[in-house]
PDB file of C-alpha atoms in Angstrom:
ATOM      1  CA  UNK A   1     118.779  83.962 167.096  1.00  0.00           C
ATOM      2  CA  UNK A   2     115.964  81.979 165.026  1.00  0.00           C
ATOM      3  CA  UNK A   3     115.027  85.182 163.398  1.00  0.00           C
ATOM      4  CA  UNK A   4     119.160  85.897 162.191  1.00  0.00           C
ATOM      5  CA  UNK A   5     118.721  82.493 160.894  1.00  0.00           C
ATOM      6  CA  UNK A   6     115.732  82.465 159.011  1.00  0.00           C
ATOM      7  CA  UNK A   7     116.729  85.676 157.575  1.00  0.00           C
ATOM      8  CA  UNK A   8     120.202  84.499 156.575  1.00  0.00           C
ATOM      9  CA  UNK A   9     118.807  81.452 154.995  1.00  0.00           C
ATOM     10  CA  UNK A  10     116.610  83.850 152.796  1.00  0.00           C
ATOM     11  CA  UNK A  11     119.709  85.691 151.194  1.00  0.00           C
ATOM     12  CA  UNK A  12     121.180  82.315 150.638  1.00  0.00           C
ATOM     13  CA  UNK A  13     118.063  80.685 148.967  1.00  0.00           C
ATOM     14  CA  UNK A  14     118.006  84.283 146.906  1.00  0.00           C
ATOM     15  CA  UNK A  15     121.268  83.836 145.912  1.00  0.00           C
ATOM     16  CA  UNK A  16     121.167  80.207 144.468  1.00  0.00           C
ATOM     17  CA  UNK A  17     118.287  81.343 142.639  1.00  0.00           C
ATOM     18  CA  UNK A  18     119.921  84.426 140.815  1.00  0.00           C
ATOM     19  CA  UNK A  19     121.820  82.857 137.616  1.00  0.00           C
ATOM     20  CA  UNK A  20     125.510  83.218 138.083  1.00  0.00           C
ATOM     21  CA  UNK A  21     126.412  84.124 134.841  1.00  0.00           C
ATOM     22  CA  UNK A  22     124.166  85.619 131.721  1.00  0.00           C
ATOM     23  CA  UNK A  23     125.058  86.893 128.107  1.00  0.00           C
ATOM     24  CA  UNK A  24     122.869  89.640 126.529  1.00  0.00           C
ATOM     25  CA  UNK A  25     123.288  90.680 122.689  1.00  0.00           C
ATOM     26  CA  UNK A  26     122.925  94.095 121.641  1.00  0.00           C
ATOM     27  CA  UNK A  27     120.922  94.895 119.261  1.00  0.00           C
ATOM     28  CA  UNK A  28     118.870  91.600 119.927  1.00  0.00           C
ATOM     29  CA  UNK A  29     118.457  89.056 117.569  1.00  0.00           C
ATOM     30  CA  UNK A  30     115.115  88.803 115.242  1.00  0.00           C
ATOM     31  CA  UNK A  31     112.620  86.378 116.192  1.00  0.00           C
ATOM     32  CA  UNK A  32     114.542  83.505 113.638  1.00  0.00           C
ATOM     33  CA  UNK A  33     117.649  84.296 116.199  1.00  0.00           C
ATOM     34  CA  UNK A  34     119.835  86.039 113.018  1.00  0.00           C
ATOM     35  CA  UNK A  35     120.788  89.844 113.193  1.00  0.00           C
ATOM     36  CA  UNK A  36     121.907  92.023 109.878  1.00  0.00           C
ATOM     37  CA  UNK A  37     124.119  94.280 111.536  1.00  0.00           C
ATOM     38  CA  UNK A  38     127.190  93.751 113.829  1.00  0.00           C
ATOM     39  CA  UNK A  39     126.705  93.114 117.845  1.00  0.00           C
ATOM     40  CA  UNK A  40     127.610  93.502 121.131  1.00  0.00           C
ATOM     41  CA  UNK A  41     127.874  90.428 123.346  1.00  0.00           C
ATOM     42  CA  UNK A  42     128.077  91.489 126.798  1.00  0.00           C
ATOM     43  CA  UNK A  43     128.631  88.551 129.477  1.00  0.00           C
ATOM     44  CA  UNK A  44     128.198  89.486 133.004  1.00  0.00           C
ATOM     45  CA  UNK A  45     128.381  87.282 136.341  1.00  0.00           C
ATOM     46  CA  UNK A  46     129.245  87.496 139.960  1.00  0.00           C
ATOM     47  CA  UNK A  47     132.544  86.986 140.056  1.00  0.00           C
ATOM     48  CA  UNK A  48     135.329  86.663 137.538  1.00  0.00           C
ATOM     49  CA  UNK A  49     134.342  85.436 134.086  1.00  0.00           C
ATOM     50  CA  UNK A  50     135.607  82.677 131.461  1.00  0.00           C
ATOM     51  CA  UNK A  51     134.616  82.487 128.122  1.00  0.00           C
ATOM     52  CA  UNK A  52     135.526  80.847 124.883  1.00  0.00           C
ATOM     53  CA  UNK A  53     134.423  81.644 120.929  1.00  0.00           C
ATOM     54  CA  UNK A  54     134.258  78.736 118.558  1.00  0.00           C
ATOM     55  CA  UNK A  55     136.357  76.492 120.626  1.00  0.00           C
ATOM     56  CA  UNK A  56     139.414  78.909 120.804  1.00  0.00           C
ATOM     57  CA  UNK A  57     141.097  79.597 123.857  1.00  0.00           C
ATOM     58  CA  UNK A  58     139.569  79.828 127.025  1.00  0.00           C
ATOM     59  CA  UNK A  59     139.785  83.760 128.213  1.00  0.00           C
ATOM     60  CA  UNK A  60     138.879  85.187 131.308  1.00  0.00           C
ATOM     61  CA  UNK A  61     138.344  88.610 132.903  1.00  0.00           C
ATOM     62  CA  UNK A  62     136.631  90.599 135.447  1.00  0.00           C
ATOM     63  CA  UNK A  63     132.941  91.206 134.131  1.00  0.00           C
ATOM     64  CA  UNK A  64     131.165  92.615 132.521  1.00  0.00           C
ATOM     65  CA  UNK A  65     133.104  91.332 129.623  1.00  0.00           C
ATOM     66  CA  UNK A  66     132.410  92.774 126.110  1.00  0.00           C
ATOM     67  CA  UNK A  67     132.817  91.534 123.310  1.00  0.00           C
ATOM     68  CA  UNK A  68     132.339  93.208 119.720  1.00  0.00           C
ATOM     69  CA  UNK A  69     131.197  90.860 116.792  1.00  0.00           C
ATOM     70  CA  UNK A  70     131.748  92.618 113.548  1.00  0.00           C
ATOM     71  CA  UNK A  71     131.984  89.735 110.865  1.00  0.00           C
ATOM     72  CA  UNK A  72     129.372  87.296 109.721  1.00  0.00           C
ATOM     73  CA  UNK A  73     129.131  83.860 110.243  1.00  0.00           C
ATOM     74  CA  UNK A  74     127.621  81.593 113.060  1.00  0.00           C
ATOM     75  CA  UNK A  75     129.816  81.761 116.631  1.00  0.00           C
ATOM     76  CA  UNK A  76     128.906  79.363 119.598  1.00  0.00           C
ATOM     77  CA  UNK A  77     129.833  81.519 122.516  1.00  0.00           C
ATOM     78  CA  UNK A  78     131.012  79.365 126.280  1.00  0.00           C
ATOM     79  CA  UNK A  79     130.999  81.280 129.381  1.00  0.00           C
ATOM     80  CA  UNK A  80     130.687  80.726 133.184  1.00  0.00           C
ATOM     81  CA  UNK A  81     132.056  82.913 135.892  1.00  0.00           C
ATOM     82  CA  UNK A  82     133.743  81.184 139.117  1.00  0.00           C
ATOM     83  CA  UNK A  83     130.859  79.999 140.929  1.00  0.00           C
ATOM     84  CA  UNK A  84     129.890  77.987 137.991  1.00  0.00           C
ATOM     85  CA  UNK A  85     130.948  74.576 136.893  1.00  0.00           C
ATOM     86  CA  UNK A  86     129.466  74.218 133.770  1.00  0.00           C
ATOM     87  CA  UNK A  87     130.115  76.260 130.691  1.00  0.00           C
ATOM     88  CA  UNK A  88     126.864  77.838 129.404  1.00  0.00           C
ATOM     89  CA  UNK A  89     126.637  77.919 125.518  1.00  0.00           C
ATOM     90  CA  UNK A  90     124.928  80.704 123.166  1.00  0.00           C
ATOM     91  CA  UNK A  91     125.033  81.041 119.484  1.00  0.00           C
ATOM     92  CA  UNK A  92     125.047  84.299 117.842  1.00  0.00           C
ATOM     93  CA  UNK A  93     124.075  84.431 114.123  1.00  0.00           C
ATOM     94  CA  UNK A  94     125.149  86.972 111.613  1.00  0.00           C
ATOM     95  CA  UNK A  95     124.167  87.350 108.029  1.00  0.00           C
ATOM     96  CA  UNK A  96     124.521  90.962 106.696  1.00  0.00           C
ATOM     97  CA  UNK A  97     124.473  89.330 102.529  1.00  0.00           C
ATOM     98  CA  UNK A  98     121.509  89.946 100.571  1.00  0.00           C
ATOM     99  CA  UNK A  99     119.738  86.506  99.023  1.00  0.00           C
ATOM    100  CA  UNK A 100     120.736  86.235  95.556  1.00  0.00           C
ATOM    101  CA  UNK A 101     118.184  86.098  92.572  1.00  0.00           C
ATOM    102  CA  UNK A 102     118.819  84.861  89.340  1.00  0.00           C
ATOM    103  CA  UNK A 103     115.801  85.491  86.778  1.00  0.00           C
ATOM    104  CA  UNK A 104     116.543  83.687  83.700  1.00  0.00           C
ATOM    105  CA  UNK A 105     113.118  83.455  81.971  1.00  0.00           C
ATOM    106  CA  UNK A 106     112.255  86.650  81.063  1.00  0.00           C
ATOM    107  CA  UNK A 107     115.344  87.515  79.739  1.00  0.00           C
ATOM    108  CA  UNK A 108     116.236  91.045  80.427  1.00  0.00           C
ATOM    109  CA  UNK A 109     115.350  93.290  77.253  1.00  0.00           C
ATOM    110  CA  UNK A 110     113.711  90.040  75.787  1.00  0.00           C
ATOM    111  CA  UNK A 111     111.410  90.250  73.230  1.00  0.00           C
ATOM    112  CA  UNK A 112     108.486  87.752  72.922  1.00  0.00           C
ATOM    113  CA  UNK A 113     105.065  87.416  70.993  1.00  0.00           C
ATOM    114  CA  UNK A 114     101.950  88.430  71.656  1.00  0.00           C
ATOM    115  CA  UNK A 115      99.962  85.570  73.657  1.00  0.00           C
ATOM    116  CA  UNK A 116     103.231  83.296  73.277  1.00  0.00           C
ATOM    117  CA  UNK A 117     103.186  80.649  75.935  1.00  0.00           C
ATOM    118  CA  UNK A 118     105.974  80.975  78.243  1.00  0.00           C
ATOM    119  CA  UNK A 119     107.061  79.742  81.348  1.00  0.00           C
ATOM    120  CA  UNK A 120     109.312  81.552  83.833  1.00  0.00           C
ATOM    121  CA  UNK A 121     111.875  80.136  85.126  1.00  0.00           C
ATOM    122  CA  UNK A 122     114.351  82.189  88.290  1.00  0.00           C
ATOM    123  CA  UNK A 123     115.635  81.125  91.389  1.00  0.00           C
ATOM    124  CA  UNK A 124     116.169  82.604  94.720  1.00  0.00           C
ATOM    125  CA  UNK A 125     118.821  81.519  97.388  1.00  0.00           C
ATOM    126  CA  UNK A 126     120.870  82.425 100.558  1.00  0.00           C
ATOM    127  CA  UNK A 127     123.853  80.684 101.691  1.00  0.00           C
ATOM    128  CA  UNK A 128     123.770  81.673 105.372  1.00  0.00           C
ATOM    129  CA  UNK A 129     120.410  82.556 106.949  1.00  0.00           C
ATOM    130  CA  UNK A 130     118.207  80.879 104.167  1.00  0.00           C
ATOM    131  CA  UNK A 131     115.264  82.362 102.745  1.00  0.00           C
ATOM    132  CA  UNK A 132     112.531  83.883 104.987  1.00  0.00           C
ATOM    133  CA  UNK A 133     110.374  85.346 102.660  1.00  0.00           C
ATOM    134  CA  UNK A 134     109.881  85.439  98.683  1.00  0.00           C
ATOM    135  CA  UNK A 135     107.491  87.193  96.400  1.00  0.00           C
ATOM    136  CA  UNK A 136     107.558  87.200  92.501  1.00  0.00           C
ATOM    137  CA  UNK A 137     105.099  88.195  89.494  1.00  0.00           C
ATOM    138  CA  UNK A 138     105.008  84.814  88.966  1.00  0.00           C
ATOM    139  CA  UNK A 139     106.080  81.465  90.320  1.00  0.00           C
ATOM    140  CA  UNK A 140     108.985  78.899  88.640  1.00  0.00           C
ATOM    141  CA  UNK A 141     106.771  77.004  85.949  1.00  0.00           C
ATOM    142  CA  UNK A 142     104.183  79.849  85.931  1.00  0.00           C
ATOM    143  CA  UNK A 143     103.162  81.592  83.103  1.00  0.00           C
ATOM    144  CA  UNK A 144     104.768  84.708  81.957  1.00  0.00           C
ATOM    145  CA  UNK A 145     102.239  87.481  81.074  1.00  0.00           C
ATOM    146  CA  UNK A 146     102.419  88.193  77.523  1.00  0.00           C
ATOM    147  CA  UNK A 147      98.562  89.285  77.005  1.00  0.00           C
ATOM    148  CA  UNK A 148      99.811  93.153  76.311  1.00  0.00           C
ATOM    149  CA  UNK A 149     102.126  94.434  73.798  1.00  0.00           C
ATOM    150  CA  UNK A 150     104.837  96.848  75.200  1.00  0.00           C
ATOM    151  CA  UNK A 151     107.467  96.761  77.461  1.00  0.00           C
ATOM    152  CA  UNK A 152     106.555  94.778  80.686  1.00  0.00           C
ATOM    153  CA  UNK A 153     108.214  94.164  84.048  1.00  0.00           C
ATOM    154  CA  UNK A 154     108.921  90.864  85.685  1.00  0.00           C
ATOM    155  CA  UNK A 155     109.906  91.029  89.608  1.00  0.00           C
ATOM    156  CA  UNK A 156     111.528  88.822  92.107  1.00  0.00           C
ATOM    157  CA  UNK A 157     111.753  90.228  95.904  1.00  0.00           C
ATOM    158  CA  UNK A 158     113.037  87.620  98.631  1.00  0.00           C
ATOM    159  CA  UNK A 159     114.188  88.408 102.339  1.00  0.00           C
ATOM    160  CA  UNK A 160     116.228  85.982 104.417  1.00  0.00           C
ATOM    161  CA  UNK A 161     115.827  85.125 108.027  1.00  0.00           C
ATOM    162  CA  UNK A 162     118.269  87.948 109.054  1.00  0.00           C
ATOM    163  CA  UNK A 163     116.060  90.523 107.209  1.00  0.00           C
ATOM    164  CA  UNK A 164     117.929  91.212 104.573  1.00  0.00           C
ATOM    165  CA  UNK A 165     115.974  91.989 101.226  1.00  0.00           C
ATOM    166  CA  UNK A 166     116.956  91.888  98.017  1.00  0.00           C
ATOM    167  CA  UNK A 167     114.942  92.353  94.659  1.00  0.00           C
ATOM    168  CA  UNK A 168     115.330  92.230  90.681  1.00  0.00           C
ATOM    169  CA  UNK A 169     113.473  93.272  87.748  1.00  0.00           C
ATOM    170  CA  UNK A 170     113.714  91.852  84.681  1.00  0.00           C
ATOM    171  CA  UNK A 171     112.341  94.194  81.819  1.00  0.00           C
ATOM    172  CA  UNK A 172     111.367  92.440  79.045  1.00  0.00           C
ATOM    173  CA  UNK A 173     109.335  93.564  75.675  1.00  0.00           C
ATOM    174  CA  UNK A 174     105.989  92.234  74.098  1.00  0.00           C
ATOM    175  CA  UNK A 175     105.436  92.389  70.563  1.00  0.00           C
ATOM    176  CA  UNK A 176     102.572  91.730  67.694  1.00  0.00           C
ATOM    177  CA  UNK A 177     103.496  89.913  64.502  1.00  0.00           C
ATOM    178  CA  UNK A 178     103.052  93.406  62.146  1.00  0.00           C
ATOM    179  CA  UNK A 179     102.040  92.395  58.598  1.00  0.00           C
ATOM    180  CA  UNK A 180     100.974  94.990  55.809  1.00  0.00           C
ATOM    181  CA  UNK A 181      97.815  94.274  53.979  1.00  0.00           C
ATOM    182  CA  UNK A 182      97.216  96.843  51.410  1.00  0.00           C
ATOM    183  CA  UNK A 183      97.654  95.699  47.779  1.00  0.00           C
ATOM    184  CA  UNK A 184     101.008  97.599  47.824  1.00  0.00           C
ATOM    185  CA  UNK A 185     102.558  95.382  49.815  1.00  0.00           C
ATOM    186  CA  UNK A 186     103.452  98.299  52.028  1.00  0.00           C
ATOM    187  CA  UNK A 187     102.028 100.164  55.074  1.00  0.00           C
ATOM    188  CA  UNK A 188     101.207 102.982  52.910  1.00  0.00           C
ATOM    189  CA  UNK A 189      98.328 102.447  49.634  1.00  0.00           C
ATOM    190  CA  UNK A 190     101.368 103.604  47.328  1.00  0.00           C
ATOM    191  CA  UNK A 191     105.218 102.083  47.119  1.00  0.00           C
ATOM    192  CA  UNK A 192     107.664 103.338  44.405  1.00  0.00           C
ATOM    193  CA  UNK A 193     109.433 100.795  42.354  1.00  0.00           C
ATOM    194  CA  UNK A 194     112.996  99.781  43.915  1.00  0.00           C
ATOM    195  CA  UNK A 195     114.440 101.773  41.528  1.00  0.00           C
ATOM    196  CA  UNK A 196     113.128 104.676  42.490  1.00  0.00           C
ATOM    197  CA  UNK A 197     113.412 104.737  46.270  1.00  0.00           C
ATOM    198  CA  UNK A 198     116.369 106.771  46.356  1.00  0.00           C
ATOM    199  CA  UNK A 199     117.854 108.277  49.442  1.00  0.00           C
ATOM    200  CA  UNK A 200     116.509 111.659  50.381  1.00  0.00           C
ATOM    201  CA  UNK A 201     118.505 113.185  53.205  1.00  0.00           C
ATOM    202  CA  UNK A 202     118.705 110.677  55.636  1.00  0.00           C
ATOM    203  CA  UNK A 203     115.994 108.306  54.982  1.00  0.00           C
ATOM    204  CA  UNK A 204     114.949 106.471  51.865  1.00  0.00           C
ATOM    205  CA  UNK A 205     111.926 107.781  49.608  1.00  0.00           C
ATOM    206  CA  UNK A 206     109.169 105.775  49.895  1.00  0.00           C
ATOM    207  CA  UNK A 207     105.940 106.308  48.240  1.00  0.00           C
ATOM    208  CA  UNK A 208     105.092 109.799  46.439  1.00  0.00           C
ATOM    209  CA  UNK A 209     101.797 111.486  46.310  1.00  0.00           C
ATOM    210  CA  UNK A 210     100.172 114.708  44.630  1.00  0.00           C
ATOM    211  CA  UNK A 211      99.076 117.571  47.031  1.00  0.00           C
ATOM    212  CA  UNK A 212      95.217 116.626  47.501  1.00  0.00           C
ATOM    213  CA  UNK A 213      95.637 113.074  47.713  1.00  0.00           C
ATOM    214  CA  UNK A 214      95.089 110.875  50.590  1.00  0.00           C
ATOM    215  CA  UNK A 215      97.499 108.989  51.884  1.00  0.00           C
ATOM    216  CA  UNK A 216      96.331 105.360  53.171  1.00  0.00           C
ATOM    217  CA  UNK A 217      97.913 103.622  55.916  1.00  0.00           C
ATOM    218  CA  UNK A 218      97.098 100.338  57.051  1.00  0.00           C
ATOM    219  CA  UNK A 219      98.344  97.056  58.899  1.00  0.00           C
ATOM    220  CA  UNK A 220      97.555  94.052  60.553  1.00  0.00           C
ATOM    221  CA  UNK A 221      99.343  93.062  64.057  1.00  0.00           C
ATOM    222  CA  UNK A 222      98.817  88.996  64.976  1.00  0.00           C
ATOM    223  CA  UNK A 223      99.480  87.416  67.926  1.00  0.00           C
ATOM    224  CA  UNK A 224     101.466  84.158  68.675  1.00  0.00           C
ATOM    225  CA  UNK A 225      98.865  82.050  67.422  1.00  0.00           C
ATOM    226  CA  UNK A 226      98.021  84.494  63.967  1.00  0.00           C
ATOM    227  CA  UNK A 227      94.797  85.722  65.718  1.00  0.00           C
ATOM    228  CA  UNK A 228      94.411  89.772  64.879  1.00  0.00           C
ATOM    229  CA  UNK A 229      95.062  91.727  67.640  1.00  0.00           C
ATOM    230  CA  UNK A 230      92.529  94.683  68.010  1.00  0.00           C
ATOM    231  CA  UNK A 231      93.494  96.183  71.423  1.00  0.00           C
ATOM    232  CA  UNK A 232      96.894  97.849  70.469  1.00  0.00           C
ATOM    233  CA  UNK A 233      96.932 101.841  70.680  1.00  0.00           C
ATOM    234  CA  UNK A 234      98.657 102.689  67.064  1.00  0.00           C
ATOM    235  CA  UNK A 235      99.819 106.488  66.736  1.00  0.00           C
ATOM    236  CA  UNK A 236     101.337 108.430  63.921  1.00  0.00           C
ATOM    237  CA  UNK A 237     102.842 111.408  64.485  1.00  0.00           C
ATOM    238  CA  UNK A 238     102.947 113.536  60.616  1.00  0.00           C
ATOM    239  CA  UNK A 239     106.129 116.078  60.328  1.00  0.00           C
ATOM    240  CA  UNK A 240     107.500 118.177  57.471  1.00  0.00           C
ATOM    241  CA  UNK A 241     111.026 117.924  56.544  1.00  0.00           C
ATOM    242  CA  UNK A 242     112.780 120.880  55.768  1.00  0.00           C
ATOM    243  CA  UNK A 243     116.800 120.907  54.812  1.00  0.00           C
ATOM    244  CA  UNK A 244     118.886 123.308  56.654  1.00  0.00           C
ATOM    245  CA  UNK A 245     122.242 123.457  55.466  1.00  0.00           C
ATOM    246  CA  UNK A 246     123.430 119.707  56.119  1.00  0.00           C
ATOM    247  CA  UNK A 247     121.068 119.162  58.890  1.00  0.00           C
ATOM    248  CA  UNK A 248     116.999 118.041  58.565  1.00  0.00           C
ATOM    249  CA  UNK A 249     114.483 119.605  60.748  1.00  0.00           C
ATOM    250  CA  UNK A 250     110.857 118.274  61.513  1.00  0.00           C
ATOM    251  CA  UNK A 251     108.361 120.552  62.073  1.00  0.00           C
ATOM    252  CA  UNK A 252     105.117 119.240  63.434  1.00  0.00           C
ATOM    253  CA  UNK A 253     102.119 118.574  61.078  1.00  0.00           C
ATOM    254  CA  UNK A 254      99.765 116.581  62.420  1.00  0.00           C
ATOM    255  CA  UNK A 255      99.099 113.919  65.157  1.00  0.00           C
ATOM    256  CA  UNK A 256      96.485 110.485  64.717  1.00  0.00           C
ATOM    257  CA  UNK A 257      95.439 107.426  66.675  1.00  0.00           C
ATOM    258  CA  UNK A 258      95.113 104.504  64.077  1.00  0.00           C
ATOM    259  CA  UNK A 259      91.829 102.811  64.796  1.00  0.00           C
ATOM    260  CA  UNK A 260      91.070  99.461  64.245  1.00  0.00           C
ATOM    261  CA  UNK A 261      88.497  98.800  61.699  1.00  0.00           C
ATOM    262  CA  UNK A 262      86.275  95.935  62.708  1.00  0.00           C
ATOM    263  CA  UNK A 263      84.729  95.233  59.236  1.00  0.00           C
ATOM    264  CA  UNK A 264      88.533  95.147  57.714  1.00  0.00           C
ATOM    265  CA  UNK A 265      89.722  93.347  60.449  1.00  0.00           C
ATOM    266  CA  UNK A 266      93.071  95.259  60.530  1.00  0.00           C
ATOM    267  CA  UNK A 267      94.276  98.869  61.470  1.00  0.00           C
ATOM    268  CA  UNK A 268      93.855 101.593  59.108  1.00  0.00           C
ATOM    269  CA  UNK A 269      93.913 105.566  58.472  1.00  0.00           C
ATOM    270  CA  UNK A 270      93.608 107.933  55.768  1.00  0.00           C
ATOM    271  CA  UNK A 271      95.668 110.786  56.017  1.00  0.00           C
ATOM    272  CA  UNK A 272      94.170 114.017  53.611  1.00  0.00           C
ATOM    273  CA  UNK A 273      96.993 115.804  52.136  1.00  0.00           C
ATOM    274  CA  UNK A 274      95.000 118.971  50.319  1.00  0.00           C
ATOM    275  CA  UNK A 275      96.406 121.386  53.068  1.00  0.00           C
ATOM    276  CA  UNK A 276      99.926 119.862  52.585  1.00  0.00           C
ATOM    277  CA  UNK A 277     102.563 121.843  50.971  1.00  0.00           C
ATOM    278  CA  UNK A 278     104.941 120.373  48.223  1.00  0.00           C
ATOM    279  CA  UNK A 279     107.758 118.687  49.635  1.00  0.00           C
ATOM    280  CA  UNK A 280     109.033 115.752  51.732  1.00  0.00           C
ATOM    281  CA  UNK A 281     107.075 114.318  55.182  1.00  0.00           C
ATOM    282  CA  UNK A 282     107.826 111.873  57.515  1.00  0.00           C
ATOM    283  CA  UNK A 283     105.408 109.355  59.143  1.00  0.00           C
ATOM    284  CA  UNK A 284     106.539 108.296  62.762  1.00  0.00           C
ATOM    285  CA  UNK A 285     104.584 105.260  63.567  1.00  0.00           C
ATOM    286  CA  UNK A 286     104.312 103.845  66.845  1.00  0.00           C
ATOM    287  CA  UNK A 287     102.783 100.385  66.593  1.00  0.00           C
ATOM    288  CA  UNK A 288     101.343  99.966  69.944  1.00  0.00           C
ATOM    289  CA  UNK A 289     103.679  97.551  70.784  1.00  0.00           C
ATOM    290  CA  UNK A 290     106.798  99.367  71.001  1.00  0.00           C
ATOM    291  CA  UNK A 291     107.984  98.671  67.295  1.00  0.00           C
ATOM    292  CA  UNK A 292     108.484 101.892  65.183  1.00  0.00           C
ATOM    293  CA  UNK A 293     108.931 102.880  61.795  1.00  0.00           C
ATOM    294  CA  UNK A 294     109.487 106.220  59.742  1.00  0.00           C
ATOM    295  CA  UNK A 295     108.500 106.259  56.492  1.00  0.00           C
ATOM    296  CA  UNK A 296     109.673 109.450  54.356  1.00  0.00           C
ATOM    297  CA  UNK A 297     107.213 109.660  51.561  1.00  0.00           C
ATOM    298  CA  UNK A 298     106.792 113.198  48.981  1.00  0.00           C
ATOM    299  CA  UNK A 299     104.134 115.261  48.317  1.00  0.00           C
ATOM    300  CA  UNK A 300     104.301 116.612  44.697  1.00  0.00           C
ATOM    301  CA  UNK A 301     102.288 119.823  43.755  1.00  0.00           C
ATOM    302  CA  UNK A 302      99.123 119.583  41.356  1.00  0.00           C
ATOM    303  CA  UNK A 303      99.583 119.631  37.761  1.00  0.00           C
TER     304      UNK A 303
END
């Protein structure tokens, strides 16, 4: 009799040690307590389950009770079974929306001068779960990188507490200040008078040389403070110009890198024309910072 009584006491104590009702979330929330996908909430208990969502009506059903949550938001789920007097409460937090990012400076497609002092301006926010992590090329108020010419990218990445990620990239351009340094006041050492700059084909004829003469091309690139910039990589492609019916064709003639002359303090290139047949030619000039110039000139036959 004593053994039966002790066994009954053990079962009763074991029953008391078990939670009468429980709640599980599938998939489980992350370390912040959030999900970024719909979830299924399962309520279990030893007898009939009572539950309530966000203060709504109290429902009841036999366990297990399966509740789908498909819309983002924060839900308060209260539940108990018939063996319990008090409701338990659990929070279901769903956020499906990535953070928002607004980059104001640099402007996407904006242009800045070499070494120009510019402070970046951007913001990131998340209206529901809040931000967990933010990374950026520079923090708000920090310096925009204008040290190198050409196309640049500014990146902001953010992750919210639910695990949603967002990224914004602003593409901007850094340009030098170009200046003609030759006595002609132009990038070439020759410049036709205004009245002789007639349009030849699609472009205006800017200079004229006799076969065998040298074409001198030169320019200065300055930064925001007026200092010469010597680390660009200017390129010139020389093409012929052929007029075929109403179209223009451009057979490749030569390609050059324009060096920076440390003694003169600017970029300069001398192009020989001794092997150039009389006709029209174009210089396709890439200044090394994204700026482009197309210069049409003529080579005349030797007298």
